[in-house]
Tab-separated table of C-alpha atoms in Angstrom:
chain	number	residue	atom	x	y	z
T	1	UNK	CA	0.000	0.000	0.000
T	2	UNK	CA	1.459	3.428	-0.660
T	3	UNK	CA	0.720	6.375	1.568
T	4	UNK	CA	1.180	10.212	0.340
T	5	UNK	CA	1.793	12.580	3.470
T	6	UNK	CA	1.296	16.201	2.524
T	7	UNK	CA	2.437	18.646	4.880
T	8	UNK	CA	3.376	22.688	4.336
T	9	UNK	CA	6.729	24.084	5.833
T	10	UNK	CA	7.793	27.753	5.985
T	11	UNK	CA	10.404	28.543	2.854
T	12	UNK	CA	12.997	30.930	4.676
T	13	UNK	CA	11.132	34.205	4.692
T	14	UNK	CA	9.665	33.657	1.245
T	15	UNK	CA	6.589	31.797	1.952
T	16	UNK	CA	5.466	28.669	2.029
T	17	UNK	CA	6.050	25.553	0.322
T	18	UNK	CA	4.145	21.964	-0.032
T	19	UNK	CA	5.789	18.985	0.568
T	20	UNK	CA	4.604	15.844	-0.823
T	21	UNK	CA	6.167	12.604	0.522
T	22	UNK	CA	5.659	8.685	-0.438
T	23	UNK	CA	5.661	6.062	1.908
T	24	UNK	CA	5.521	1.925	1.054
T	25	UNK	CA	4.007	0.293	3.841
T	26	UNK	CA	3.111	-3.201	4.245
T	27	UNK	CA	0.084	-4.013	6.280
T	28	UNK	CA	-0.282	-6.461	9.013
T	29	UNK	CA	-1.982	-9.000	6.628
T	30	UNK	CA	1.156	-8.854	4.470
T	31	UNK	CA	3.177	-9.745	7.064
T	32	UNK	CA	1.153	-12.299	8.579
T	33	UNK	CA	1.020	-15.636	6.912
T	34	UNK	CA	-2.332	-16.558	6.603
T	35	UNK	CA	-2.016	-20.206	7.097
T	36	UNK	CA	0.094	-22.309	8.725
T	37	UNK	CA	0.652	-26.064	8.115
T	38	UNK	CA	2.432	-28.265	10.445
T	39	UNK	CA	3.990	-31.257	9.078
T	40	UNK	CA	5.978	-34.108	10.145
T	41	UNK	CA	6.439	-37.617	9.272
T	42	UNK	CA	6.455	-41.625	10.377
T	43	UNK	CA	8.902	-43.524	8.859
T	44	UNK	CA	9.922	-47.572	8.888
T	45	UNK	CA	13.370	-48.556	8.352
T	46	UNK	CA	12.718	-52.411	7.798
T	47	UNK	CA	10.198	-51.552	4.755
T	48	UNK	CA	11.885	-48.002	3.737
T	49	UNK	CA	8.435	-46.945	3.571
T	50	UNK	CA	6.855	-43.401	5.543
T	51	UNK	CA	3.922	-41.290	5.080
T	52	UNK	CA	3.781	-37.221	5.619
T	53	UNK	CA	1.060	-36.052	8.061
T	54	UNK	CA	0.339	-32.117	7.049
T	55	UNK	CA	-2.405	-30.386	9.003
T	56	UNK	CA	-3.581	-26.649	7.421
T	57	UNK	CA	-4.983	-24.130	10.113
T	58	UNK	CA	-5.847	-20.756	8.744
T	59	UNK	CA	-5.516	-17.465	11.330
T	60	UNK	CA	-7.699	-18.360	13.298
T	61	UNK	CA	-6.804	-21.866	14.722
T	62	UNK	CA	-9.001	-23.374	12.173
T	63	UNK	CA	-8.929	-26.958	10.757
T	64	UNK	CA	-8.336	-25.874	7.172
T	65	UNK	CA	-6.970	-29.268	5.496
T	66	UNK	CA	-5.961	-32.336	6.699
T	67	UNK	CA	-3.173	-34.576	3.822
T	68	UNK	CA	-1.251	-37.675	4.149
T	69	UNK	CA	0.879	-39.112	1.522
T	70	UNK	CA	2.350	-42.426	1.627
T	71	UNK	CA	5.809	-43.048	0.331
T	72	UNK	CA	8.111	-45.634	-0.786
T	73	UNK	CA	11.476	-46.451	-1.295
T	74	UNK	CA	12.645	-43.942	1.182
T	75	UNK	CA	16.502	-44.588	2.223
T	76	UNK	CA	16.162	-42.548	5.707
T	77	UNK	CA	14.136	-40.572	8.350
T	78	UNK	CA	16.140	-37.458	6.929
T	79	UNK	CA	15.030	-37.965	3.804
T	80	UNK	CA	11.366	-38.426	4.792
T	81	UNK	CA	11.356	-35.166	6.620
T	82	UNK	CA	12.530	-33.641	3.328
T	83	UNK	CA	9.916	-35.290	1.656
T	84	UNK	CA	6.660	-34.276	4.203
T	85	UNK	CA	8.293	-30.602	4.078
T	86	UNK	CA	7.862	-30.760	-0.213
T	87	UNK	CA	4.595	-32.270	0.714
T	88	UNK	CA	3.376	-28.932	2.928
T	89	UNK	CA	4.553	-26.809	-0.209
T	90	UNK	CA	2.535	-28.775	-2.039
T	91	UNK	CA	-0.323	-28.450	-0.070
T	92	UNK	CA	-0.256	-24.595	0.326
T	93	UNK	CA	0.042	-25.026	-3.817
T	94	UNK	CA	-2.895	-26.686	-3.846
T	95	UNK	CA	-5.011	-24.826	-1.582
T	96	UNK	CA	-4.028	-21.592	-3.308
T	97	UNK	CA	-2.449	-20.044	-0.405
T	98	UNK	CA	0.111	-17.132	-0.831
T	99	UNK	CA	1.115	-16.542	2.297
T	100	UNK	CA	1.912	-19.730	4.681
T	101	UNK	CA	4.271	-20.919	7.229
T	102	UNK	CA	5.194	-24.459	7.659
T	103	UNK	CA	6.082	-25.962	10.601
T	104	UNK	CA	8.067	-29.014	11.603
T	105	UNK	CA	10.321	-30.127	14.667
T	106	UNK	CA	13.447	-31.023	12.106
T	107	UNK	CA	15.951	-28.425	12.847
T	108	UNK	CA	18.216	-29.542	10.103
T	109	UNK	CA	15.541	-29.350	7.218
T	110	UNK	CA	14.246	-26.059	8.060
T	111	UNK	CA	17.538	-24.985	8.249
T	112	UNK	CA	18.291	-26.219	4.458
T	113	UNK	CA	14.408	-25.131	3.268
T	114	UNK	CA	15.327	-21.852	4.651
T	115	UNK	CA	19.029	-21.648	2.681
T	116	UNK	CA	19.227	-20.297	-1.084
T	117	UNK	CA	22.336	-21.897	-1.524
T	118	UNK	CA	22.646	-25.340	-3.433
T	119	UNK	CA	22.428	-28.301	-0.783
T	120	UNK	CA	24.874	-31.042	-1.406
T	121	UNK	CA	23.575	-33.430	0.994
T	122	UNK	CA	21.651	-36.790	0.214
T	123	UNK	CA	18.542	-34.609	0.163
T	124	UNK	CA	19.548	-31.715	-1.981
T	125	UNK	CA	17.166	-33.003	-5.006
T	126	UNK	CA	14.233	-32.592	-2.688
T	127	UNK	CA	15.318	-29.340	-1.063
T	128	UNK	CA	15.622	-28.355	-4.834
T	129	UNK	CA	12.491	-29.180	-5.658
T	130	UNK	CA	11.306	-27.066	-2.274
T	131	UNK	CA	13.642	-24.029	-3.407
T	132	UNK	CA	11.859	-24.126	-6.742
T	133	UNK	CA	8.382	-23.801	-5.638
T	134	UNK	CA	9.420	-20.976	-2.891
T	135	UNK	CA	8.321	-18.535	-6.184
T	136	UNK	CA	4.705	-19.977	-5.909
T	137	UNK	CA	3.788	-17.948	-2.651
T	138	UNK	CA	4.109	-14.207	-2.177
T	139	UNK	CA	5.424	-14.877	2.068
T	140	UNK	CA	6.684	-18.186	2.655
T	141	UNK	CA	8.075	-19.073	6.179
T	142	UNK	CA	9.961	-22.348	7.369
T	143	UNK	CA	9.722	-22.386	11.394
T	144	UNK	CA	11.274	-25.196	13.550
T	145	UNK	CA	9.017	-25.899	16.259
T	146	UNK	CA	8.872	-28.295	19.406
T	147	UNK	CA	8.033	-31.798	18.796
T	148	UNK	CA	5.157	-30.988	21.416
T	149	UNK	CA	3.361	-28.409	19.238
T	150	UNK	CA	3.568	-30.580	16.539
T	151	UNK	CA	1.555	-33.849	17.908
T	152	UNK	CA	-1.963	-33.756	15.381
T	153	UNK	CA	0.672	-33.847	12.273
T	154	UNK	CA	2.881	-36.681	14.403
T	155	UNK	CA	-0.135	-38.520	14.608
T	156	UNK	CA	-1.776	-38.889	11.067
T	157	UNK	CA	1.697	-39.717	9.903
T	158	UNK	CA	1.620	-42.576	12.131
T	159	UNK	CA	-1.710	-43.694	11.491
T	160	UNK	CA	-1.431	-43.529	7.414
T	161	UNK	CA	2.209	-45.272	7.868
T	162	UNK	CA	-0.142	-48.015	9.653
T	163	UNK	CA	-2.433	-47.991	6.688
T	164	UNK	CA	-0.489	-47.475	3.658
T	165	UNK	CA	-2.877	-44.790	2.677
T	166	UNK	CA	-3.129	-41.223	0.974
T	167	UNK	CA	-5.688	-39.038	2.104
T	168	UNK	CA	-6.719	-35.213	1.204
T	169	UNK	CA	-9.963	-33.892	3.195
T	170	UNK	CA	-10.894	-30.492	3.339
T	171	UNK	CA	-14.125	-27.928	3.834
T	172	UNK	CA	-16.755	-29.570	4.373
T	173	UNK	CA	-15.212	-33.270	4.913
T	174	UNK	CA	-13.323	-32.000	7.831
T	175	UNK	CA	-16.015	-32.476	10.480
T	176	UNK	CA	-15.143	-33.968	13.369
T	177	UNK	CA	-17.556	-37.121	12.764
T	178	UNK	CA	-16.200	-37.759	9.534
T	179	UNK	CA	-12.508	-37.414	10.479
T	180	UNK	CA	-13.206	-40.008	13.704
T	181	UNK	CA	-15.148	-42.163	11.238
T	182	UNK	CA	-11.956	-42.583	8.688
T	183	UNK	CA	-9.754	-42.963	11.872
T	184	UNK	CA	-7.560	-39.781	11.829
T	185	UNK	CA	-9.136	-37.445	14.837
T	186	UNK	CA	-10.304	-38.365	18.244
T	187	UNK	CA	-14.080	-38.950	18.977
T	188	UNK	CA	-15.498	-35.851	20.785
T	189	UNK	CA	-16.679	-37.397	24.151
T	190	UNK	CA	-20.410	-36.229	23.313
């Protein structure tokens, strides 16, 4: 948003003069993310198999979306966290968010998602893929947070690791007797 402040200022003894000044501002909304989605993963080193548990919550602490892919053929846990974090871009992609912050408790890959430079490791492919789709948002945000704040995401991971499945509910399918129904959110104790 641009401002124009227009003020008058005595010019030495001649007068007066009008001074016009411009100001960018960002609002609070563009320095907000709207959304945040939490991600994390499960992961099973006899099979080499692991499935990404994202959870979407807009501003307001809302369930927005609720995704789990399952993977194979992955060689470690490291890797897997790479994968769930390409997963949450994905998923802000797909929900046609432009302003999101994803979450995880994996220092080390929101370390690398945060980095421009080109990541060497055994998942640089995957944090190039991430890097790529950074010019899909307007804000984007990669925040490391406690394995505690990070328990509904934890969770689904577990339970589609369990089932070998893929899910994607959102709107409407998101109420709380369908997601006890499919397995993937506690029974309120009605």
């Amino acid at each position: 948003m641009t401002s124009a402040f227009s003020f008058v200022m005595r010019y030495g003894g001649y007068g007066f003069r009008e001074i016009n000044l411009f100001m960018r501002e960002k609002s609070s909304q563009e320095l907000t993310p709207k959304v945040r989605i939490h991600f994390d993963v499960a992961y099973d080193s006899k099979t080499s198999k692991s499935a990404s548990g994202l959870v979407g919550w807009d501003t307001r602490g809302n369930l927005m979306a609720l995704k789990t892919v399952f993977h194979r053929n992955i060689p470690s846990p490291f890797a897997a966290k790479a994968h769930a974090c390409l997963e949450g871009i994905k998923l802000g992609i797909l929900l046609r968010i432009h302003s999101v912050k994803l979450m995880e408790d994996s220092k080390t890959v929101i370390k690398k998602c945060q980095e421009t430079s080109t990541d060497k490791s055994i998942i640089g492919a995957i944090i190039r893929d991430i890097q790529q789709k950074k010019s899909d948002f307007q804000d984007l945000i990669f925040q490391y947070i406690h394995r505690s704040e990070n328990l509904e995401a934890h969770r689904i991971a577990k339970i589609a690791l369990g089932k070998g499945e893929t899910i994607y509910l959102r709107g409407e399918e998101l109420d709380s007797q369908n997601l006890a129904s499919v397995g993937y959110w506690a029974r309120n104790p009605d």
